[in-house]
mmCIF file of C-alpha atoms in Angstrom:
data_model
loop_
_atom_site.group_PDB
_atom_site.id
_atom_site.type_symbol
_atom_site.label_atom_id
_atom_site.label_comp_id
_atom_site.label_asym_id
_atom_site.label_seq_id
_atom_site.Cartn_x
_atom_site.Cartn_y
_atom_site.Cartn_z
ATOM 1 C CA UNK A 1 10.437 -3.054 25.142
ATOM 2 C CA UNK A 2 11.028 0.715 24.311
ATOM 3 C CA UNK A 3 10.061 1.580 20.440
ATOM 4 C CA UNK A 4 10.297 4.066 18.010
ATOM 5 C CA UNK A 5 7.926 3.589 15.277
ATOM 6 C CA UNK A 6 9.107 5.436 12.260
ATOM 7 C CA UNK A 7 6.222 7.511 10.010
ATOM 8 C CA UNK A 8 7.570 10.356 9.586
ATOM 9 C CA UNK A 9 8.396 10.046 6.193
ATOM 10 C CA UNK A 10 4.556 9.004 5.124
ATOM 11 C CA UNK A 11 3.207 11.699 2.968
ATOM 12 C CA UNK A 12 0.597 9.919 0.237
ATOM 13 C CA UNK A 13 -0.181 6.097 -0.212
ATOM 14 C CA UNK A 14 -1.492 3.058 1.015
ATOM 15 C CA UNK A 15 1.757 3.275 3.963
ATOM 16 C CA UNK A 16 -0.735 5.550 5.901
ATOM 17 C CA UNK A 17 -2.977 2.887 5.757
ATOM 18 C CA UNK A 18 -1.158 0.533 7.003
ATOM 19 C CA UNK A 19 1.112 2.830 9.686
ATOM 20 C CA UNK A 20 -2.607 3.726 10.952
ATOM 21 C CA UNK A 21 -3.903 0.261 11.428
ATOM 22 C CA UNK A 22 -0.207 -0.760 12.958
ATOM 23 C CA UNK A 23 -1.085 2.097 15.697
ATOM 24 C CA UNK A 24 -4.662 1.416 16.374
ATOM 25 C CA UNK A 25 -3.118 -2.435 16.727
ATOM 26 C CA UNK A 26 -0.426 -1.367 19.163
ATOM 27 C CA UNK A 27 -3.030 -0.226 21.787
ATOM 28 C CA UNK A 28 -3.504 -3.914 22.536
ATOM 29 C CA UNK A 29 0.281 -4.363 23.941
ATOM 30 C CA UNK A 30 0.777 -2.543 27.342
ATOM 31 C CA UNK A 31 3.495 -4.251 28.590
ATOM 32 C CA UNK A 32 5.703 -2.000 25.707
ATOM 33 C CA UNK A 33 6.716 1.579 25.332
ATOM 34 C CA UNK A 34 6.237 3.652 22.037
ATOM 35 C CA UNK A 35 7.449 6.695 20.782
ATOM 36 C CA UNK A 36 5.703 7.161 17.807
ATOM 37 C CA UNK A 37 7.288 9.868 15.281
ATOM 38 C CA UNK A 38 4.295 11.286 12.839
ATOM 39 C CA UNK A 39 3.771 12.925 9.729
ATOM 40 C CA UNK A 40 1.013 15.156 8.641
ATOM 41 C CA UNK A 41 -0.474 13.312 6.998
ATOM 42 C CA UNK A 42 -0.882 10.536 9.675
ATOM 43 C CA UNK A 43 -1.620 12.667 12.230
ATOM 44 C CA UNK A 44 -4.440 14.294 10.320
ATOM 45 C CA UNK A 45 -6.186 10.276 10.429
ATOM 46 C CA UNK A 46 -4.807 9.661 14.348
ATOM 47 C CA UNK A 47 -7.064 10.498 17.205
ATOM 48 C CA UNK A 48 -4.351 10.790 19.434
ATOM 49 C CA UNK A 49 -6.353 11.511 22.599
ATOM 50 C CA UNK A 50 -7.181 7.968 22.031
ATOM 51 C CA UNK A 51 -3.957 6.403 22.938
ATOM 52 C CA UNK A 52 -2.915 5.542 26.402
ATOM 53 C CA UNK A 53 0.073 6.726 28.529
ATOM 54 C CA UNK A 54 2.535 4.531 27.252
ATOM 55 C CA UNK A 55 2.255 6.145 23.978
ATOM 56 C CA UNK A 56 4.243 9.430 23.407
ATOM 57 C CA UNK A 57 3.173 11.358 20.018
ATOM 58 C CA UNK A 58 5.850 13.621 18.147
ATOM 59 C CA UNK A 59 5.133 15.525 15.612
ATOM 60 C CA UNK A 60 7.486 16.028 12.459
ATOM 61 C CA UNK A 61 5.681 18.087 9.775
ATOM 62 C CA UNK A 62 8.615 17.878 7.462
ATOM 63 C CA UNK A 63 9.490 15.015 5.801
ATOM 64 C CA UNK A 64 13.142 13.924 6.334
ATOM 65 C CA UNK A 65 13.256 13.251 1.932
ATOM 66 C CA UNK A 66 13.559 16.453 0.998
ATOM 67 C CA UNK A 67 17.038 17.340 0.303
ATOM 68 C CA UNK A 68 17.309 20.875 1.434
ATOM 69 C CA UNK A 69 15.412 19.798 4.798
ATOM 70 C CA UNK A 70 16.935 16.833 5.611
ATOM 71 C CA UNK A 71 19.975 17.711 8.058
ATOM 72 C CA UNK A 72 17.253 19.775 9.899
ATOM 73 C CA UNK A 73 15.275 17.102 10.225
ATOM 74 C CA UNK A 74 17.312 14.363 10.696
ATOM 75 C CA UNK A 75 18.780 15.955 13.352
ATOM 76 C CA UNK A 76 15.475 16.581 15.341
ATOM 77 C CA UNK A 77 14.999 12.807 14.903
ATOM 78 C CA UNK A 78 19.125 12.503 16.508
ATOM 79 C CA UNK A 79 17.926 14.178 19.272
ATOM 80 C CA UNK A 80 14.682 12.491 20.187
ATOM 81 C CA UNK A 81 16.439 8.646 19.985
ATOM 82 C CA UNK A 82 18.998 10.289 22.069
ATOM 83 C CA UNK A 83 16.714 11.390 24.802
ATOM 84 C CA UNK A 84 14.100 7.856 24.350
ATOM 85 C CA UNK A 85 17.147 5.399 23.595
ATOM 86 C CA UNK A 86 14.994 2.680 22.027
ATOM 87 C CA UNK A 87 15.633 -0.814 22.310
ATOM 88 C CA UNK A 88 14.645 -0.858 18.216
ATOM 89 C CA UNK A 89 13.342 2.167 15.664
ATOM 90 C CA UNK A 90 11.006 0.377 13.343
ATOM 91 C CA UNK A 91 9.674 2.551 9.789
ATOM 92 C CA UNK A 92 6.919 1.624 9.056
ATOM 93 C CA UNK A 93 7.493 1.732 5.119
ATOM 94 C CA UNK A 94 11.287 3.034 3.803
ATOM 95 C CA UNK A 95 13.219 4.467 2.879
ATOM 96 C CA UNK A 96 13.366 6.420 5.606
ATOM 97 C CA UNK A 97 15.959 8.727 4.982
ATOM 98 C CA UNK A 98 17.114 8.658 8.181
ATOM 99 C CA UNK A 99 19.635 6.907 9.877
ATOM 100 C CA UNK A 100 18.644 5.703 14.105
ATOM 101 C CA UNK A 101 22.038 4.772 16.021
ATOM 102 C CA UNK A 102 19.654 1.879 17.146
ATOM 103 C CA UNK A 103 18.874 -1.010 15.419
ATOM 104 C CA UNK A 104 16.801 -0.129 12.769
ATOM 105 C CA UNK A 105 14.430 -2.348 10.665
ATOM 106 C CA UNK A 106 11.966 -0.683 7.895
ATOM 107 C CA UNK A 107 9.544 -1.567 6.354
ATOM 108 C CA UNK A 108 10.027 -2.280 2.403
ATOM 109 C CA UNK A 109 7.369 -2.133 -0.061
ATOM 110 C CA UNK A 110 8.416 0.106 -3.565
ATOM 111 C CA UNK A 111 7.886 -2.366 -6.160
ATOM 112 C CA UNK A 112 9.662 -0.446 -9.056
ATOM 113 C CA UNK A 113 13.405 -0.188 -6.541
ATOM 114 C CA UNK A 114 14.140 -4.275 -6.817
ATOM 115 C CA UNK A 115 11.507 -5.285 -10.356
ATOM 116 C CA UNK A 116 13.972 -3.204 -12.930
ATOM 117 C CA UNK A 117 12.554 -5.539 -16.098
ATOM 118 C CA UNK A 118 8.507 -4.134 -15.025
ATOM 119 C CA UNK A 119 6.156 -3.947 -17.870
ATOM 120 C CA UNK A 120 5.723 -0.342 -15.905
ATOM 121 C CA UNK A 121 8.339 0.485 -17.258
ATOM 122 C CA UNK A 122 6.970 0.447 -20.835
ATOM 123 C CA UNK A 123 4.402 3.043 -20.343
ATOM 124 C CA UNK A 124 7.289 5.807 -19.715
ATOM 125 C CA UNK A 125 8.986 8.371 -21.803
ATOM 126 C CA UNK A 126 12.230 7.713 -21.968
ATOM 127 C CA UNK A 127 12.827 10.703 -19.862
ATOM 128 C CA UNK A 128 10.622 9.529 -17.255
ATOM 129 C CA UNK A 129 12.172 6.144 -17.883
ATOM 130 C CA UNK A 130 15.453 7.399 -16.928
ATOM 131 C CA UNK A 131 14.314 9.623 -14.614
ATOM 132 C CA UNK A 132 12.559 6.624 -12.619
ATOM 133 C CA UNK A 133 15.918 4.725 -13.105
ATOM 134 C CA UNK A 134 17.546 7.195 -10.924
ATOM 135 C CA UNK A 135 15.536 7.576 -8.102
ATOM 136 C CA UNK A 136 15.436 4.025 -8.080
ATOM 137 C CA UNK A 137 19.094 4.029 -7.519
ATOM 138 C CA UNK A 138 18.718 7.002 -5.384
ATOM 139 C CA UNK A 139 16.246 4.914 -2.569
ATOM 140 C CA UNK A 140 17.854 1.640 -2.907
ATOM 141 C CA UNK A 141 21.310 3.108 -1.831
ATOM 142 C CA UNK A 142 19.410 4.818 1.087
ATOM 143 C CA UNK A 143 17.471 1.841 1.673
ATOM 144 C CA UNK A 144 21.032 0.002 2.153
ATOM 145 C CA UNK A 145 22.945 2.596 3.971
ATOM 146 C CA UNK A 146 20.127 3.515 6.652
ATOM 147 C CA UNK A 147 18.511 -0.105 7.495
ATOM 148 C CA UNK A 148 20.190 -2.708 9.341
ATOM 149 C CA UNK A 149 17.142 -5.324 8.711
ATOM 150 C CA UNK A 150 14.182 -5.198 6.000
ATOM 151 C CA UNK A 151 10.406 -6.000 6.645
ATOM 152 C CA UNK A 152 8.982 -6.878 3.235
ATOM 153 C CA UNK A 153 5.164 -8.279 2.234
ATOM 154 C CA UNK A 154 5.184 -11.413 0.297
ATOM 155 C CA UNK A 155 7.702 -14.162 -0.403
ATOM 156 C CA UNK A 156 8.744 -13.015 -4.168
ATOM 157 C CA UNK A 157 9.543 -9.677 -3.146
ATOM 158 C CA UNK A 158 12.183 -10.867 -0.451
ATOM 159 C CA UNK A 159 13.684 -13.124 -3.707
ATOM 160 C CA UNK A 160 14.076 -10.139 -6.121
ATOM 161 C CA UNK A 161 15.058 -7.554 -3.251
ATOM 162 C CA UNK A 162 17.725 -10.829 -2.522
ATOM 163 C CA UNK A 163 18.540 -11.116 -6.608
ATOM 164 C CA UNK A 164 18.785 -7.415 -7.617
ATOM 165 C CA UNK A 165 20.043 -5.412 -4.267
ATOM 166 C CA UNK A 166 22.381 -8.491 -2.868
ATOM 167 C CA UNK A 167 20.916 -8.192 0.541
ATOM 168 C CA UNK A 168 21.369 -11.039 2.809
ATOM 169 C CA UNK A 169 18.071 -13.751 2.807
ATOM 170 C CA UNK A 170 18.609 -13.255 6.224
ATOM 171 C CA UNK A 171 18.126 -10.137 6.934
ATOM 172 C CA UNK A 172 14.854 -9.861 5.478
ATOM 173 C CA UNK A 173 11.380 -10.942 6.849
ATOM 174 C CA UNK A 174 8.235 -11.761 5.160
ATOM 175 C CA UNK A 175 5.399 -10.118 7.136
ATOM 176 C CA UNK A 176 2.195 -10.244 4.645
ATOM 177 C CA UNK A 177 -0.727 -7.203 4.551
ATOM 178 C CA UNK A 178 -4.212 -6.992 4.791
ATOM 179 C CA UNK A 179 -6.906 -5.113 5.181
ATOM 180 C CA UNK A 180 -7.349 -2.373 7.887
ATOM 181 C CA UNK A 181 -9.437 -3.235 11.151
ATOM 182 C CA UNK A 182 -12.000 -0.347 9.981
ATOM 183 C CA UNK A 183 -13.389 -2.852 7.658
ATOM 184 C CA UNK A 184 -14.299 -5.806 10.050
ATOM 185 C CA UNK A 185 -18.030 -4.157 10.590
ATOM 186 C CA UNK A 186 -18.521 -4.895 6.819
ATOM 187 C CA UNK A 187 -18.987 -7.334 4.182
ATOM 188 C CA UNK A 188 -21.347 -9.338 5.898
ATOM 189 C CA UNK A 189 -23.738 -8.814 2.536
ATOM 190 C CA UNK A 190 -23.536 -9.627 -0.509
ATOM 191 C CA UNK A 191 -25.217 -7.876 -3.272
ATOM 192 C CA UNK A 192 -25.832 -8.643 -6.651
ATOM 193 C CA UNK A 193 -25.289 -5.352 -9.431
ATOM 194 C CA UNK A 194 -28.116 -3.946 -11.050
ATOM 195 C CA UNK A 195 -28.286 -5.242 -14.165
ATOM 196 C CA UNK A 196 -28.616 -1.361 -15.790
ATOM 197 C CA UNK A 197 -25.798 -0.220 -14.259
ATOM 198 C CA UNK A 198 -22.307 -1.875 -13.392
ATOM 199 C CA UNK A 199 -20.215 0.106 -11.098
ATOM 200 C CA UNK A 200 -16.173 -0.644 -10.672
ATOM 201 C CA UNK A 201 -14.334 1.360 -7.973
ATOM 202 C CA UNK A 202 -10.586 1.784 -7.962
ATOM 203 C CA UNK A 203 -9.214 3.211 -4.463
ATOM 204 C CA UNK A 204 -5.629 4.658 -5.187
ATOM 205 C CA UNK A 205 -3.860 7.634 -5.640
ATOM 206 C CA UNK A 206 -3.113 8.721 -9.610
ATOM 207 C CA UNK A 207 0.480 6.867 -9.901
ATOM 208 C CA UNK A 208 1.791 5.959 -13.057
ATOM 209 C CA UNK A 209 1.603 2.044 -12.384
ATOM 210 C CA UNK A 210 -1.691 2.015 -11.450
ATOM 211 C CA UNK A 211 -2.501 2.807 -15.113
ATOM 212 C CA UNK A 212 -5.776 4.573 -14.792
ATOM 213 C CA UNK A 213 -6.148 6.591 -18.127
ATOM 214 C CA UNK A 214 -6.817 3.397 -19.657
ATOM 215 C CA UNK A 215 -9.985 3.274 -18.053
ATOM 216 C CA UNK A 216 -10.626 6.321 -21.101
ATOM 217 C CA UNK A 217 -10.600 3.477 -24.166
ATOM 218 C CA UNK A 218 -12.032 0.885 -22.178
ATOM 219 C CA UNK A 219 -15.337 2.753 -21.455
ATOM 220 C CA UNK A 220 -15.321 3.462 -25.389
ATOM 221 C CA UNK A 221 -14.533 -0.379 -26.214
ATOM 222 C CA UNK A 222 -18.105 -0.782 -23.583
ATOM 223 C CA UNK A 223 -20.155 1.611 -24.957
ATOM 224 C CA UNK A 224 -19.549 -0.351 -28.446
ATOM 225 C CA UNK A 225 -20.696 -3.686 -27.292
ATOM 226 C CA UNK A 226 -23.065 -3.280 -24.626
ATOM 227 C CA UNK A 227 -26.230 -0.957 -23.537
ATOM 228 C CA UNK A 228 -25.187 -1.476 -19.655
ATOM 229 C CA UNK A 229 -24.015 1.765 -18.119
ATOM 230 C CA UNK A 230 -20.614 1.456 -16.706
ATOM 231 C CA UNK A 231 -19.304 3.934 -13.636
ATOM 232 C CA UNK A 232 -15.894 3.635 -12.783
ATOM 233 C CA UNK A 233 -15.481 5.530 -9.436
ATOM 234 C CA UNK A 234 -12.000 6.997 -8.418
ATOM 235 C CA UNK A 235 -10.023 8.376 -5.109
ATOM 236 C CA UNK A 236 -7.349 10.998 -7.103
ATOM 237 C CA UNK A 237 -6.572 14.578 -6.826
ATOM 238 C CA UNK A 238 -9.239 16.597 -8.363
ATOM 239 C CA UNK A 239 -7.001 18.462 -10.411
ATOM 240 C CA UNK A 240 -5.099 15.128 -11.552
ATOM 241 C CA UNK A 241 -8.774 13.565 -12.400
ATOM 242 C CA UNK A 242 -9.964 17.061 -14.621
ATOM 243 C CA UNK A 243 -6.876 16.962 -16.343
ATOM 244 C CA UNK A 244 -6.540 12.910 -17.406
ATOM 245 C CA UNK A 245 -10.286 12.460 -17.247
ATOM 246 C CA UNK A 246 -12.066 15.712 -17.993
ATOM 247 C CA UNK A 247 -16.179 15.614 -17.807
ATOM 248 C CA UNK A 248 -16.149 11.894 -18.998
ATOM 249 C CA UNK A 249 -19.686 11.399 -17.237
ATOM 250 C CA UNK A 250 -18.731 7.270 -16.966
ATOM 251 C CA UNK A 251 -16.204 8.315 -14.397
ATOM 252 C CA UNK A 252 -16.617 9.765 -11.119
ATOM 253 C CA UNK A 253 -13.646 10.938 -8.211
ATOM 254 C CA UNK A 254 -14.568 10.996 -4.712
ATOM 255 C CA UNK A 255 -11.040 12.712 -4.253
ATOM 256 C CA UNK A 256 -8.697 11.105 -1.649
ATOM 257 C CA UNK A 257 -10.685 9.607 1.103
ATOM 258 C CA UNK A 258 -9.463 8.517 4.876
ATOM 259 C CA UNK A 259 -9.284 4.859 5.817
ATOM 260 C CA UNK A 260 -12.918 4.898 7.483
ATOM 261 C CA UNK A 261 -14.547 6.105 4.444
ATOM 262 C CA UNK A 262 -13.024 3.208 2.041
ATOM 263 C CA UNK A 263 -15.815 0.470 3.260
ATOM 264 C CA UNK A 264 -18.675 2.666 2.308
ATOM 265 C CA UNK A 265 -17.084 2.985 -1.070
ATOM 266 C CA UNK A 266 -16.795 -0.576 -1.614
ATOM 267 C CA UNK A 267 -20.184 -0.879 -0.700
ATOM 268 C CA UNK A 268 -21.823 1.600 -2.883
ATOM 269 C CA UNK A 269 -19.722 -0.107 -6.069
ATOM 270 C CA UNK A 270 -20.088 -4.026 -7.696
ATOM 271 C CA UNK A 271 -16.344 -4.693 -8.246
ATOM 272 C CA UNK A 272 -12.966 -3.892 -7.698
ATOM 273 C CA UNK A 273 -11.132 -2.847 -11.017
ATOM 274 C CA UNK A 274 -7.184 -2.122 -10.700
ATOM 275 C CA UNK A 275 -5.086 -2.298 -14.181
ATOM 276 C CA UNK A 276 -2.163 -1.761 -12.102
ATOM 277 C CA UNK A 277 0.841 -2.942 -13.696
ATOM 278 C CA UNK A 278 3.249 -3.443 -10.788
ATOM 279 C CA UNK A 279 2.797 -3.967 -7.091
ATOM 280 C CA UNK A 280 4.485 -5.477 -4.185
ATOM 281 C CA UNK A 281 1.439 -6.011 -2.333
ATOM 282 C CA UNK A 282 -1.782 -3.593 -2.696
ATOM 283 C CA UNK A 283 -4.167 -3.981 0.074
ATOM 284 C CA UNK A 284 -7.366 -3.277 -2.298
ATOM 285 C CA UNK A 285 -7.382 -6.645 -2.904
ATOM 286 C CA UNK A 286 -7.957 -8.240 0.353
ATOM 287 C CA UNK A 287 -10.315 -5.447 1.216
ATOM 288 C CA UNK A 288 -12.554 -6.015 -2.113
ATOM 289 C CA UNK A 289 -13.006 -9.900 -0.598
ATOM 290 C CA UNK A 290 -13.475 -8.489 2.652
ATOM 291 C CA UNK A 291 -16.392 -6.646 1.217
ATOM 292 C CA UNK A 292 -17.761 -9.394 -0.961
ATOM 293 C CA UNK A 293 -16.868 -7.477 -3.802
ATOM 294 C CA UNK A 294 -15.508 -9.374 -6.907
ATOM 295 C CA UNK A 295 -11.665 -8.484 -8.525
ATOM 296 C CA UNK A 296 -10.856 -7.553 -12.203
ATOM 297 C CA UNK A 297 -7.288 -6.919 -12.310
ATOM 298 C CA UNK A 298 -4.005 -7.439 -14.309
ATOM 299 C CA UNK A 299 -2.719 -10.600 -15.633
ATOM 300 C CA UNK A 300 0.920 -10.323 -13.901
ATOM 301 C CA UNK A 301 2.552 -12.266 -11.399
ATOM 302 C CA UNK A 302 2.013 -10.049 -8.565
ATOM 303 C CA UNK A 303 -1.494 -10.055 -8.941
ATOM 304 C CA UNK A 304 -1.946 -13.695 -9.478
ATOM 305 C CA UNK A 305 0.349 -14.816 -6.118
ATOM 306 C CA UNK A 306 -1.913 -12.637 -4.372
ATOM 307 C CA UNK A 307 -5.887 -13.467 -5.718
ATOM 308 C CA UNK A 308 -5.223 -16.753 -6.841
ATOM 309 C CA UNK A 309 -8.157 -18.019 -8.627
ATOM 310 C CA UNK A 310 -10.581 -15.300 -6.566
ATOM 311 C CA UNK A 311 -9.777 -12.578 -9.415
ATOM 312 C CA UNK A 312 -10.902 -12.182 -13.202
ATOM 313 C CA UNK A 313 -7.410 -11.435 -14.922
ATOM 314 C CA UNK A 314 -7.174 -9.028 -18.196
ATOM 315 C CA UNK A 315 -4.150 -8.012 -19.996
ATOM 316 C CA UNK A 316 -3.801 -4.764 -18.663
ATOM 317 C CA UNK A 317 -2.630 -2.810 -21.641
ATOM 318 C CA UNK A 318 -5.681 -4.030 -23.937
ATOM 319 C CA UNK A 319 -8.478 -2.110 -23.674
ATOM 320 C CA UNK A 320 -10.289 -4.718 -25.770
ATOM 321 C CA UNK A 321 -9.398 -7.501 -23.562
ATOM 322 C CA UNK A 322 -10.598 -5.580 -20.511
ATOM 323 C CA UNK A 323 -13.814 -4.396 -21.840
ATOM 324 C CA UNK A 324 -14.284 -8.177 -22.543
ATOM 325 C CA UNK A 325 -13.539 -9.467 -18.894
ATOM 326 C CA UNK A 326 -15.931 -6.343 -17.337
ATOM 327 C CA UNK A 327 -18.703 -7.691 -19.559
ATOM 328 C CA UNK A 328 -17.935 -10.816 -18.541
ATOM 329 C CA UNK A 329 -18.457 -10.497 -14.847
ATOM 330 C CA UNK A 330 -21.367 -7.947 -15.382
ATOM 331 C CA UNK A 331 -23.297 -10.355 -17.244
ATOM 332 C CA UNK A 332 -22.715 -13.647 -15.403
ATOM 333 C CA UNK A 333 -24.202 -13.878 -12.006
ATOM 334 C CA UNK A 334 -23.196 -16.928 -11.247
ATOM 335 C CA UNK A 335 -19.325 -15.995 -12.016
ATOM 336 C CA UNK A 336 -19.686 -12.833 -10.226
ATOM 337 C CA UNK A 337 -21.156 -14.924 -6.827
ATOM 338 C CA UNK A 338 -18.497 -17.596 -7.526
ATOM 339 C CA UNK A 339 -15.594 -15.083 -7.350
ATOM 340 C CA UNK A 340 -16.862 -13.526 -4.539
ATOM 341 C CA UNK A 341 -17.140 -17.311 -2.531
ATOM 342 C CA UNK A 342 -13.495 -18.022 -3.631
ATOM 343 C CA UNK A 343 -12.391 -14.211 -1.895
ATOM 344 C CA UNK A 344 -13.596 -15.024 1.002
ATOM 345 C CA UNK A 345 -11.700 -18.462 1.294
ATOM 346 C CA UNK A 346 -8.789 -16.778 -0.003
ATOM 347 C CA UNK A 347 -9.272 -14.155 2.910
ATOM 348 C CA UNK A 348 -8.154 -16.726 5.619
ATOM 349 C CA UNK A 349 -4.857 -16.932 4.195
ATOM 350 C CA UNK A 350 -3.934 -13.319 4.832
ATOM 351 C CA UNK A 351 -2.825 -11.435 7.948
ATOM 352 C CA UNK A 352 -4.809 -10.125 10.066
ATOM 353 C CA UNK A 353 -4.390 -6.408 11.073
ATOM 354 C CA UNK A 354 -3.629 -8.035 14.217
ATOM 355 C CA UNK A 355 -1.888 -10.664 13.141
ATOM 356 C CA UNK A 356 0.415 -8.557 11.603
ATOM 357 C CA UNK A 357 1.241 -5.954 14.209
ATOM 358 C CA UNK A 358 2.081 -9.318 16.535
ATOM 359 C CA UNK A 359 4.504 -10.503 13.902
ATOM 360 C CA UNK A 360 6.127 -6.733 13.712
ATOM 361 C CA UNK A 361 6.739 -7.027 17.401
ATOM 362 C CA UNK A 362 8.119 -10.237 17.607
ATOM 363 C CA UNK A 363 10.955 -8.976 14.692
ATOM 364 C CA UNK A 364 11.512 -6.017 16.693
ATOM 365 C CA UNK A 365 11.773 -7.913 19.964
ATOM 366 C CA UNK A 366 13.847 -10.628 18.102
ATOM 367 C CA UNK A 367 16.270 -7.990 17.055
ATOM 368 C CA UNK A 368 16.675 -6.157 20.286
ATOM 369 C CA UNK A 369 18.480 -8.507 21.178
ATOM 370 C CA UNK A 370 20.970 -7.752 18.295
ATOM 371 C CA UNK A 371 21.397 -3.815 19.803
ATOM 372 C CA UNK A 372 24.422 -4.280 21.343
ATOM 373 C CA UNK A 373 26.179 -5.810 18.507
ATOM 374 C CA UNK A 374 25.001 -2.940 16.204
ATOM 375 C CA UNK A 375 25.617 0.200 17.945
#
């Protein structure tokens, strides 16, 4: 099988992640051929000297969104399918912007294009409200026009993509995340906090959903009812963490960090803390089990289909109630071993990294099949 695989629109987010892991998987499967099309910012993470022949690297610097770069782009893209003629051109994560003449699957994972009633979207101005509104519109009607089949993570994101963008049940398929093959040489240990000092990491990029600046009252709700020293430890642009956290000495930025250096990071904290208020599927939280680190995070649906009963759930726009639930896991050791038992039994119910990239090629096998009735 002959396959494009589709990054070149990856500029910022956990799709790196997972477009890197997909390509370190892909190694494993000779018997196919890929043509790989890479951003920047993937290609700064992808030692491509380690690849064998039947990989062919091109680079595309520019991403194909940008309006006034686009026809160039796209057109460099038209050329290369032209010369590889793929039996499938799968991106990773859409929209893509770009339309293959093959058939073309992508991968689907923008939680506020197909949840339009989000709590997330509470926290906006009503000019970023309607500005979000738009580009929502903007990437669903690309997301439509440019993909003849859908990849998406988890079950209730297939039913609202079904509800709210009236695409066909069956041409979506369910292929779950999880955690990056860079952390299966941790997490064998498990460590208990010091009890003088309670650390909470957070690895994500500053978007609005993620909700960080709340993490500003909450550490003045914890100073008021405890003598423990909380750390909350971040991964955002520098200039993004001065400006929304300023010298706050409770909080800390590593800046953005690669895939490799996210292990150490979980190691070096005692919990995962995300007040996100609107995912699809993030892949902190298999990676916090993975590292036998217990999850506080938000009391929504998304979070709870994922963690089950190996999280501690807050109301995410209470700083009181999230103070409470960090207190509570900081003081109780038993809890905090508990939750950390119950992530690693909810761990077997993920994907593998491997498991995943199988189930990628299998759709894009399945659907080669389909090429001649789509061209």
């Amino acid at each position: 099988m002959k396959l494009i695989i589709n990054t070149s629109n990856l500029v910022i987010g956990g799709g790196i992640q997972v477009a890197l892991s997909v390509l370190s998987e892909l190694k494993n499967y000779y018997e196919n051929e890929y043509h790989i099309f890479i951003s920047s910012e993937v290609e700064k993470q992808l030692e491509i000297e380690s690849f064998d022949s039947n990989f062919h690297f091109y680079s595309t610097p520019i991403s194909p969104s940008g309006l006034k770069t686009r026809k160039k782009v796209n057109k460099k893209l038209d050329n290369l399918e032209y010369e590889i003629q793929p039996d499938v051109v799968f991106t990773i994560f859409g929209p893509s912007y770009w339309k293959p003449k093959s058939v073309h699957v992508q991968g689907f994972a923008d939680g506020w294009c197909y949840n339009p009633d989000s709590i997330a979207f509470n926290i906006l101005s009503i000019k970023e409200r309607i500005k979000t509104r738009l580009l929502n519109f903007y990437k669903n009607y690309y997301i439509k026009k440019h993909s003849d089949f859908l990849i998406v993570e988890t079950n209730v994101a297939k039913r609202n993509i079904v509800n709210y963008l009236k695409i066909r049940n069956s041409d979506i398929f369910v292929v779950g995340n999880t955690y990056g093959s860079h952390f299966d040489n941790y997490g064998e240990v498990i460590t208990v906090p010091k009890p003088a000092v309670f650390n909470l990491i957070t690895i994500s990029a500053f978007y609005k959903h993620k909700n960080l600046t709340i993490i500003n009252e909450v550490i003045k709700v914890l100073k008021e009812k405890s003598a423990i020293q909380f750390k909350f430890h971040l991964t955002i642009d520098e200039e993004k963490f001065k400006h929304e956290f300023g010298s706050n000495p409770n909080v800390t930025n590593y800046g953005p960090i690669s895939n490799e250096q996210c292990p150490l990071k979980y190691a070096e904290c005692d919990a995962l803390f995300l007040p996100t208020l609107l995912e699809t599927f993030t892949a902190s939280y298999p990676e916090a089990m993975k590292m036998n680190k217990p999850i506080l995070t938000s009391d929504l649906d998304f979070a709870k289909d994922i963690c089950k009963n190996a999280a501690i759930y807050f109301d995410p726009m209470s700083a009181e109630a999230i103070a409470d639930k960090i207190l509570l896991l900081s003081e109780d050791k038993n809890l905090y071993l508990q939750l950390v038992k119950k992530g690693k039994i909810r761990l077997k119910s993920f994907e593998t990294a491997s498991s995943r990239t199988k189930k990628y090629l299998g759709i894009c096998k399945e659907l080669s099949k389909k090429s001649n009735l789509l061209v």
